[in-house]
Amino acid sequence: MASTPASRLLSKERLAGWVPQFQDLSKHVASFNTLTASVQYLRGELNGGRLQSAQIVEEYQRSICIYNEWLGAIYQLAPGAVDRARELDSMRKKGQILGPFHGIPILVKDNIATPKALGMGTTGGAVALIGSEPDGAVIVDKLVEAGAIIYGKATLSLDTSRAKTFGVGGLLQPVNRSLHTYEEDWTGATVLNPLGSSSGCAIAVSAGLAPIAVGTETDGSLVTPSTRASLYTVKPTHGLVDTTNIIPTCTHYDTAGPMGKTVKDVADLLNVLVDHSKTEVPQGDYASAMTTSWDDIKVGTLNPEDWRMGDGFVKPVPEATKSILEATKAAYNRIQGVAKSYHENIPLPPLPAFELDGRNATQTLMVAGNKEDMDNYLGKLKQSKVKSLKELVEWNRQHATEALTDEYPNQDLLEQALNFGDSNEAPAKALAHAKAVAAKFDELIEKYDIDVMIAPGDCMLSTYAAAGDFPIATLPLSYLDDFNGRPVGLLVMAPRHKESVLIKVMSAWEATFSSRKEPTEFLKHPAVA
């Protein structure tokens, strides 16, 4: 019997499973603006008794019912989220506060396993994993302990060019697709690209479908979509966040991090996610590092002419490229005028330095270790159609209509991982080479006596962050108002365990540069009149 395409399993709101029902979507007067609300604002309203958590959850559910059909950012919603919110409201009235996110709804990426009790599955975008039953991720437990309401799972994807180039069909989001929130021209492939793979999280927070989210990164999956959504994020030092029961890509590099509209929100959530016993958190609170001044910050910048994404990632448009370059240089000039010290054109070797035997060494590692990583995850599932990478690859072949779509037409990387011999010496060589290249960052930080390096947002500095275990963050900058409206940003990277330095830079940036502009183009496409 022919199988049902995954897209047909979704509701008209493009949600799998439970869908909230509201009879007054077109007439309802919102109790607050989900598009602009930060966690800090919601916390203040809760503490002041002006809002209840149940109201907050329902407002986000309403926004999802109205706009997710167009945006495709949310994959599933937790059916018990409002009931949990009422429980937390009752606790608040009694003076019982679980933690800093008491009663705050949080979205998590759909590769972060949630327990069965929450009423949502975990697919990682793989149709084969629909209906699978994992144990919940450690970070989900930490979020719940902090009082958060895990109310939904976000879609995940790569941009189409990378999916076709790298062959990740069968694992990355054939079950749904997300669109960009800011762009004014929704007709061409060049402007429908939020980048990935934490794209659903980025779009949801940007569009007011979530106040904050937890995404994951192997190489760029937090910082790239956050840049495109004008959000702040931190990819922490590898190893500081427990990734148990997160669907793996490469355990050498995998981690999770917060995505939010403000630095304070990101710092607060980073506090929850990070294992404080493995690093030094100033005063036990990353937010304590926040500042409005650059007086104590030493900056080095990378040449924006050299540091840019290749044409395979971003289709070049001359007028847009020129605008991005001008905005980047103007930001560099402003930083130079306020920082304690400034060095331009730091000679960090560009991305080709990672090439070894004709392939980026970090990609070799992602392929080489994926079989063991996936076998470990799949083999522990309590229930699943597939229990190993081999079974996943075979299932995808037998259900190609569902699993291998036009956007994700092959599973070459999965098949390469399956066929990578255990005795192959390439992984050890690749790891050594990647570490050696990444060490250049440490050398240059010391040589130029700088705290951080700043680079254009549209570049793969994240590969250094992956290879060297360095923390990296985003700095929202401006918008291509004369082109398609999409955001432009910068990246900032610090040495290992210097997340507090990143928070310091991000907060100084937030105080110095213009305020974030909310997206409005998607508002033209509501599901109700």
mmCIF file of C-alpha atoms in Angstrom, residues 129-425:
data_model
loop_
_atom_site.group_PDB
_atom_site.id
_atom_site.type_symbol
_atom_site.label_atom_id
_atom_site.label_comp_id
_atom_site.label_asym_id
_atom_site.label_seq_id
_atom_site.Cartn_x
_atom_site.Cartn_y
_atom_site.Cartn_z
ATOM 1 C CA LEU A 129 11.237 8.942 13.054
ATOM 2 C CA ILE A 130 7.603 10.023 13.156
ATOM 3 C CA GLY A 131 6.146 8.006 16.020
ATOM 4 C CA SER A 132 9.507 7.238 17.609
ATOM 5 C CA GLU A 133 9.748 7.430 21.393
ATOM 6 C CA PRO A 134 12.985 8.711 22.958
ATOM 7 C CA ASP A 135 13.815 9.650 26.513
ATOM 8 C CA GLY A 136 13.763 13.402 27.021
ATOM 9 C CA ALA A 137 16.926 15.420 26.515
ATOM 10 C CA VAL A 138 18.803 16.466 29.644
ATOM 11 C CA ILE A 139 18.386 20.127 28.729
ATOM 12 C CA VAL A 140 14.608 19.671 28.546
ATOM 13 C CA ASP A 141 14.681 18.509 32.162
ATOM 14 C CA LYS A 142 16.759 21.585 33.059
ATOM 15 C CA LEU A 143 14.279 23.875 31.348
ATOM 16 C CA VAL A 144 11.352 22.295 33.200
ATOM 17 C CA GLU A 145 13.243 22.591 36.492
ATOM 18 C CA ALA A 146 13.715 26.305 35.737
ATOM 19 C CA GLY A 147 9.935 26.651 35.416
ATOM 20 C CA ALA A 148 9.727 26.796 31.619
ATOM 21 C CA ILE A 149 6.748 25.490 29.669
ATOM 22 C CA ILE A 150 7.941 23.420 26.681
ATOM 23 C CA TYR A 151 4.995 24.244 24.465
ATOM 24 C CA GLY A 152 6.213 23.356 20.969
ATOM 25 C CA LYS A 153 8.803 21.891 18.606
ATOM 26 C CA ALA A 154 10.305 23.910 15.768
ATOM 27 C CA THR A 155 10.987 22.813 12.227
ATOM 28 C CA LEU A 156 14.546 22.482 10.990
ATOM 29 C CA SER A 157 16.106 22.713 7.578
ATOM 30 C CA LEU A 158 19.152 23.547 5.525
ATOM 31 C CA ASP A 159 18.921 25.980 2.664
ATOM 32 C CA THR A 160 18.146 24.191 -0.577
ATOM 33 C CA SER A 161 21.575 24.610 -2.169
ATOM 34 C CA ARG A 162 23.329 23.018 0.797
ATOM 35 C CA ALA A 163 20.798 20.204 0.995
ATOM 36 C CA LYS A 164 21.362 19.298 -2.645
ATOM 37 C CA THR A 165 25.124 19.720 -2.377
ATOM 38 C CA PHE A 166 25.637 17.771 0.834
ATOM 39 C CA GLY A 167 22.883 15.176 0.420
ATOM 40 C CA VAL A 168 21.045 15.280 3.735
ATOM 41 C CA GLY A 169 17.656 14.105 2.522
ATOM 42 C CA GLY A 170 16.037 11.584 4.837
ATOM 43 C CA LEU A 171 17.136 13.400 7.973
ATOM 44 C CA LEU A 172 16.507 17.143 7.599
ATOM 45 C CA GLN A 173 12.920 18.344 7.474
ATOM 46 C CA PRO A 174 11.026 16.746 4.617
ATOM 47 C CA VAL A 175 8.036 16.915 6.990
ATOM 48 C CA ASN A 176 7.693 20.703 6.793
ATOM 49 C CA ARG A 177 9.404 23.826 5.474
ATOM 50 C CA SER A 178 9.866 27.310 6.886
ATOM 51 C CA LEU A 179 9.954 30.718 5.211
ATOM 52 C CA HIS A 180 11.701 33.984 5.972
ATOM 53 C CA THR A 181 9.897 36.602 8.091
ATOM 54 C CA TYR A 182 11.445 39.836 6.786
ATOM 55 C CA GLU A 183 11.674 39.524 3.038
ATOM 56 C CA GLU A 184 9.462 41.593 0.826
ATOM 57 C CA ASP A 185 9.685 39.488 -2.350
ATOM 58 C CA TRP A 186 8.346 36.007 -1.645
ATOM 59 C CA THR A 187 8.554 34.762 -5.221
ATOM 60 C CA GLY A 188 12.175 33.800 -5.886
ATOM 61 C CA ALA A 189 14.382 31.064 -4.446
ATOM 62 C CA THR A 190 17.061 33.618 -3.593
ATOM 63 C CA VAL A 191 14.808 35.359 -1.092
ATOM 64 C CA LEU A 192 13.011 32.421 0.518
ATOM 65 C CA ASN A 193 16.092 31.398 2.443
ATOM 66 C CA PRO A 194 16.171 31.633 6.253
ATOM 67 C CA LEU A 195 19.212 29.305 6.271
ATOM 68 C CA GLY A 196 19.457 26.473 8.774
ATOM 69 C CA SER A 197 19.189 24.263 10.458
ATOM 70 C CA SER A 198 17.683 26.038 13.498
ATOM 71 C CA SER A 199 15.542 28.005 11.058
ATOM 72 C CA GLY A 200 12.184 27.182 12.632
ATOM 73 C CA CYS A 201 13.394 28.477 16.000
ATOM 74 C CA ALA A 202 14.730 31.670 14.438
ATOM 75 C CA ILE A 203 11.587 32.358 12.441
ATOM 76 C CA ALA A 204 9.281 31.613 15.359
ATOM 77 C CA VAL A 205 11.049 33.991 17.743
ATOM 78 C CA SER A 206 11.394 36.673 15.087
ATOM 79 C CA ALA A 207 7.721 36.453 14.087
ATOM 80 C CA GLY A 208 6.312 36.358 17.613
ATOM 81 C CA LEU A 209 5.326 32.696 17.578
ATOM 82 C CA ALA A 210 7.674 32.167 20.534
ATOM 83 C CA PRO A 211 9.296 34.502 23.076
ATOM 84 C CA ILE A 212 12.555 32.508 23.038
ATOM 85 C CA ALA A 213 13.852 29.192 21.724
ATOM 86 C CA VAL A 214 16.551 26.571 22.122
ATOM 87 C CA GLY A 215 18.266 25.559 18.911
ATOM 88 C CA THR A 216 21.312 23.434 18.177
ATOM 89 C CA GLU A 217 24.509 23.890 16.216
ATOM 90 C CA THR A 218 27.140 21.676 14.681
ATOM 91 C CA ASP A 219 28.560 24.286 12.313
ATOM 92 C CA GLY A 220 26.517 27.463 11.896
ATOM 93 C CA SER A 221 23.050 26.157 12.711
ATOM 94 C CA LEU A 222 22.432 28.695 15.479
ATOM 95 C CA VAL A 223 24.327 31.738 14.259
ATOM 96 C CA THR A 224 23.377 31.630 10.574
ATOM 97 C CA PRO A 225 19.546 31.613 10.902
ATOM 98 C CA SER A 226 19.765 34.005 13.858
ATOM 99 C CA THR A 227 21.636 36.499 11.682
ATOM 100 C CA ARG A 228 18.917 36.188 9.026
ATOM 101 C CA ALA A 229 16.224 36.737 11.664
ATOM 102 C CA SER A 230 17.895 39.690 13.446
ATOM 103 C CA LEU A 231 18.247 37.714 16.678
ATOM 104 C CA TYR A 232 20.874 37.255 19.346
ATOM 105 C CA THR A 233 22.276 33.791 20.002
ATOM 106 C CA VAL A 234 25.285 32.177 21.639
ATOM 107 C CA LYS A 235 26.793 28.897 20.514
ATOM 108 C CA PRO A 236 28.604 27.954 23.732
ATOM 109 C CA THR A 237 31.965 26.271 24.171
ATOM 110 C CA HIS A 238 31.595 22.642 23.157
ATOM 111 C CA GLY A 239 30.926 20.413 26.143
ATOM 112 C CA LEU A 240 29.274 22.994 28.388
ATOM 113 C CA VAL A 241 25.746 21.939 27.378
ATOM 114 C CA ASP A 242 24.695 18.315 27.850
ATOM 115 C CA THR A 243 23.574 16.963 24.464
ATOM 116 C CA THR A 244 22.229 13.640 25.751
ATOM 117 C CA ASN A 245 19.124 12.664 23.749
ATOM 118 C CA ILE A 246 19.592 15.308 21.102
ATOM 119 C CA ILE A 247 19.630 13.721 17.640
ATOM 120 C CA PRO A 248 23.329 13.887 16.728
ATOM 121 C CA THR A 249 25.118 15.199 13.680
ATOM 122 C CA CYS A 250 28.674 15.080 15.010
ATOM 123 C CA THR A 251 29.380 14.667 18.705
ATOM 124 C CA HIS A 252 32.753 16.378 18.187
ATOM 125 C CA TYR A 253 30.848 19.610 17.534
ATOM 126 C CA ASP A 254 27.167 19.310 18.524
ATOM 127 C CA THR A 255 25.795 21.688 21.133
ATOM 128 C CA ALA A 256 22.662 23.683 21.959
ATOM 129 C CA GLY A 257 22.087 27.347 22.637
ATOM 130 C CA PRO A 258 19.505 30.098 23.221
ATOM 131 C CA MET A 259 17.944 32.266 20.499
ATOM 132 C CA GLY A 260 16.209 35.485 21.516
ATOM 133 C CA LYS A 261 15.354 39.098 20.768
ATOM 134 C CA THR A 262 17.476 40.602 23.560
ATOM 135 C CA VAL A 263 20.869 39.941 25.114
ATOM 136 C CA LYS A 264 19.311 39.667 28.593
ATOM 137 C CA ASP A 265 16.970 36.907 27.432
ATOM 138 C CA VAL A 266 19.839 35.014 25.809
ATOM 139 C CA ALA A 267 22.074 35.390 28.874
ATOM 140 C CA ASP A 268 19.319 34.166 31.201
ATOM 141 C CA LEU A 269 18.612 31.073 29.102
ATOM 142 C CA LEU A 270 22.316 30.357 28.683
ATOM 143 C CA ASN A 271 22.503 30.219 32.491
ATOM 144 C CA VAL A 272 19.973 27.392 32.467
ATOM 145 C CA LEU A 273 21.508 25.398 29.615
ATOM 146 C CA VAL A 274 25.165 25.507 30.667
ATOM 147 C CA ASP A 275 26.602 23.103 33.243
ATOM 148 C CA HIS A 276 28.104 25.579 35.730
ATOM 149 C CA SER A 277 30.417 22.886 37.134
ATOM 150 C CA LYS A 278 32.291 22.742 33.822
ATOM 151 C CA THR A 279 33.104 26.428 33.446
ATOM 152 C CA GLU A 280 33.305 29.733 35.269
ATOM 153 C CA VAL A 281 30.151 31.823 35.197
ATOM 154 C CA PRO A 282 30.776 35.293 36.679
ATOM 155 C CA GLN A 283 28.724 35.678 39.855
ATOM 156 C CA GLY A 284 26.814 32.577 38.726
ATOM 157 C CA ASP A 285 24.934 34.669 36.188
ATOM 158 C CA TYR A 286 25.971 35.504 32.618
ATOM 159 C CA ALA A 287 23.763 38.601 32.736
ATOM 160 C CA SER A 288 26.156 40.069 35.316
ATOM 161 C CA ALA A 289 28.620 40.570 32.436
ATOM 162 C CA MET A 290 26.254 42.930 30.609
ATOM 163 C CA THR A 291 27.442 46.485 30.021
ATOM 164 C CA THR A 292 26.671 49.553 27.946
ATOM 165 C CA SER A 293 30.325 50.468 27.412
ATOM 166 C CA TRP A 294 33.127 49.312 25.088
ATOM 167 C CA ASP A 295 35.793 50.828 27.350
ATOM 168 C CA ASP A 296 37.053 47.431 28.531
ATOM 169 C CA ILE A 297 36.668 45.521 25.240
ATOM 170 C CA LYS A 298 39.577 44.810 22.869
ATOM 171 C CA VAL A 299 38.424 43.984 19.357
ATOM 172 C CA GLY A 300 39.928 42.527 16.216
ATOM 173 C CA THR A 301 37.975 42.401 12.940
ATOM 174 C CA LEU A 302 38.233 40.162 9.890
ATOM 175 C CA ASN A 303 38.362 41.617 6.386
ATOM 176 C CA PRO A 304 34.780 41.593 5.007
ATOM 177 C CA GLU A 305 36.147 41.387 1.462
ATOM 178 C CA ASP A 306 37.707 38.006 2.262
ATOM 179 C CA TRP A 307 35.246 36.644 4.796
ATOM 180 C CA ARG A 308 31.988 35.925 2.986
ATOM 181 C CA MET A 309 29.913 32.882 2.168
ATOM 182 C CA GLY A 310 30.572 31.134 -1.110
ATOM 183 C CA ASP A 311 28.103 31.287 -3.960
ATOM 184 C CA GLY A 312 26.915 27.778 -3.068
ATOM 185 C CA PHE A 313 25.473 29.150 0.170
ATOM 186 C CA VAL A 314 24.226 32.587 -0.863
ATOM 187 C CA LYS A 315 23.417 33.559 -4.432
ATOM 188 C CA PRO A 316 25.288 36.837 -4.976
ATOM 189 C CA VAL A 317 23.295 39.936 -5.884
ATOM 190 C CA PRO A 318 25.671 42.858 -6.570
ATOM 191 C CA GLU A 319 23.546 45.628 -5.036
ATOM 192 C CA ALA A 320 22.878 43.564 -1.892
ATOM 193 C CA THR A 321 26.534 42.564 -1.582
ATOM 194 C CA LYS A 322 27.546 46.214 -1.817
ATOM 195 C CA SER A 323 25.040 47.264 0.858
ATOM 196 C CA ILE A 324 26.184 44.508 3.225
ATOM 197 C CA LEU A 325 29.836 45.467 2.736
ATOM 198 C CA GLU A 326 29.119 49.136 3.393
ATOM 199 C CA ALA A 327 27.110 48.358 6.534
ATOM 200 C CA THR A 328 29.836 46.040 7.821
ATOM 201 C CA LYS A 329 32.605 48.589 7.273
ATOM 202 C CA ALA A 330 30.539 51.318 8.911
ATOM 203 C CA ALA A 331 30.021 49.102 11.967
ATOM 204 C CA TYR A 332 33.751 48.347 12.107
ATOM 205 C CA ASN A 333 34.500 52.080 12.034
ATOM 206 C CA ARG A 334 32.085 52.747 14.855
ATOM 207 C CA ILE A 335 33.561 49.959 16.988
ATOM 208 C CA GLN A 336 37.045 51.336 16.332
ATOM 209 C CA GLY A 337 35.939 54.643 17.798
ATOM 210 C CA VAL A 338 34.590 53.216 21.053
ATOM 211 C CA ALA A 339 36.581 50.038 21.851
ATOM 212 C CA LYS A 340 39.490 49.978 24.291
ATOM 213 C CA SER A 341 41.690 48.791 21.412
ATOM 214 C CA TYR A 342 41.045 47.836 17.808
ATOM 215 C CA HIS A 343 42.956 45.868 15.154
ATOM 216 C CA GLU A 344 41.559 45.492 11.651
ATOM 217 C CA ASN A 345 42.163 42.734 9.103
ATOM 218 C CA ILE A 346 43.341 40.115 11.597
ATOM 219 C CA PRO A 347 45.045 37.475 9.386
ATOM 220 C CA LEU A 348 42.938 34.467 10.379
ATOM 221 C CA PRO A 349 43.242 31.943 7.509
ATOM 222 C CA PRO A 350 39.960 31.776 5.534
ATOM 223 C CA LEU A 351 37.836 28.639 5.283
ATOM 224 C CA PRO A 352 39.924 26.823 2.591
ATOM 225 C CA ALA A 353 42.601 26.316 5.268
ATOM 226 C CA PHE A 354 40.454 23.475 6.639
ATOM 227 C CA GLU A 355 40.709 21.502 3.403
ATOM 228 C CA LEU A 356 42.502 18.170 3.632
ATOM 229 C CA ASP A 357 42.657 15.663 0.789
ATOM 230 C CA GLY A 358 40.131 17.684 -1.195
ATOM 231 C CA ARG A 359 37.524 18.031 1.557
ATOM 232 C CA ASN A 360 36.878 20.275 4.537
ATOM 233 C CA ALA A 361 38.258 18.359 7.523
ATOM 234 C CA THR A 362 35.256 19.212 9.695
ATOM 235 C CA GLN A 363 32.918 17.694 7.092
ATOM 236 C CA THR A 364 35.030 14.538 7.063
ATOM 237 C CA LEU A 365 34.524 14.259 10.808
ATOM 238 C CA MET A 366 30.782 14.828 10.486
ATOM 239 C CA VAL A 367 30.538 11.931 8.040
ATOM 240 C CA ALA A 368 33.001 9.616 9.758
ATOM 241 C CA GLY A 369 31.359 9.687 13.174
ATOM 242 C CA ASN A 370 27.742 9.867 12.137
ATOM 243 C CA LYS A 371 27.121 6.115 11.994
ATOM 244 C CA GLU A 372 28.256 5.530 15.567
ATOM 245 C CA ASP A 373 26.453 8.640 16.799
ATOM 246 C CA MET A 374 23.179 7.780 15.061
ATOM 247 C CA ASP A 375 23.356 4.116 16.032
ATOM 248 C CA ASN A 376 23.726 5.170 19.667
ATOM 249 C CA TYR A 377 20.703 7.472 19.476
ATOM 250 C CA LEU A 378 18.440 5.246 17.391
ATOM 251 C CA GLY A 379 19.365 2.093 19.285
ATOM 252 C CA LYS A 380 18.148 3.607 22.571
ATOM 253 C CA LEU A 381 14.714 4.578 21.260
ATOM 254 C CA LYS A 382 11.900 2.857 23.130
ATOM 255 C CA GLN A 383 9.876 2.708 19.945
ATOM 256 C CA SER A 384 10.905 3.387 16.341
ATOM 257 C CA LYS A 385 10.536 2.115 12.793
ATOM 258 C CA VAL A 386 14.347 2.252 12.534
ATOM 259 C CA LYS A 387 16.944 1.417 15.194
ATOM 260 C CA SER A 388 20.205 2.082 13.314
ATOM 261 C CA LEU A 389 21.616 4.315 10.592
ATOM 262 C CA LYS A 390 21.552 1.347 8.223
ATOM 263 C CA GLU A 391 17.854 0.841 8.836
ATOM 264 C CA LEU A 392 17.212 4.589 8.423
ATOM 265 C CA VAL A 393 18.985 4.698 5.071
ATOM 266 C CA GLU A 394 17.090 1.624 3.864
ATOM 267 C CA TRP A 395 13.747 3.007 5.086
ATOM 268 C CA ASN A 396 14.387 6.223 3.188
ATOM 269 C CA ARG A 397 15.125 4.267 0.008
ATOM 270 C CA GLN A 398 11.905 2.313 0.327
ATOM 271 C CA HIS A 399 9.879 5.466 1.061
ATOM 272 C CA ALA A 400 11.669 7.898 -1.240
ATOM 273 C CA THR A 401 8.481 9.752 -2.159
ATOM 274 C CA GLU A 402 8.161 10.885 1.460
ATOM 275 C CA ALA A 403 11.741 10.981 2.643
ATOM 276 C CA LEU A 404 13.658 12.275 -0.371
ATOM 277 C CA THR A 405 11.861 15.339 -1.687
ATOM 278 C CA ASP A 406 12.857 17.837 -4.396
ATOM 279 C CA GLU A 407 14.452 20.020 -1.722
ATOM 280 C CA TYR A 408 16.281 17.098 -0.137
ATOM 281 C CA PRO A 409 16.693 14.704 -3.067
ATOM 282 C CA ASN A 410 19.354 12.330 -1.765
ATOM 283 C CA GLN A 411 20.929 10.985 1.400
ATOM 284 C CA ASP A 412 24.522 10.856 0.204
ATOM 285 C CA LEU A 413 26.002 11.979 3.526
ATOM 286 C CA LEU A 414 24.092 9.311 5.434
ATOM 287 C CA GLU A 415 25.187 6.669 2.953
ATOM 288 C CA GLN A 416 28.794 7.858 3.128
ATOM 289 C CA ALA A 417 28.633 7.666 6.916
ATOM 290 C CA LEU A 418 27.252 4.143 6.663
ATOM 291 C CA ASN A 419 30.096 3.047 4.410
ATOM 292 C CA PHE A 420 32.903 4.766 6.300
ATOM 293 C CA GLY A 421 35.226 1.985 7.446
ATOM 294 C CA ASP A 422 36.120 1.734 11.138
ATOM 295 C CA SER A 423 39.789 1.273 10.269
ATOM 296 C CA ASN A 424 39.900 4.377 8.066
ATOM 297 C CA GLU A 425 42.661 6.742 9.195
#
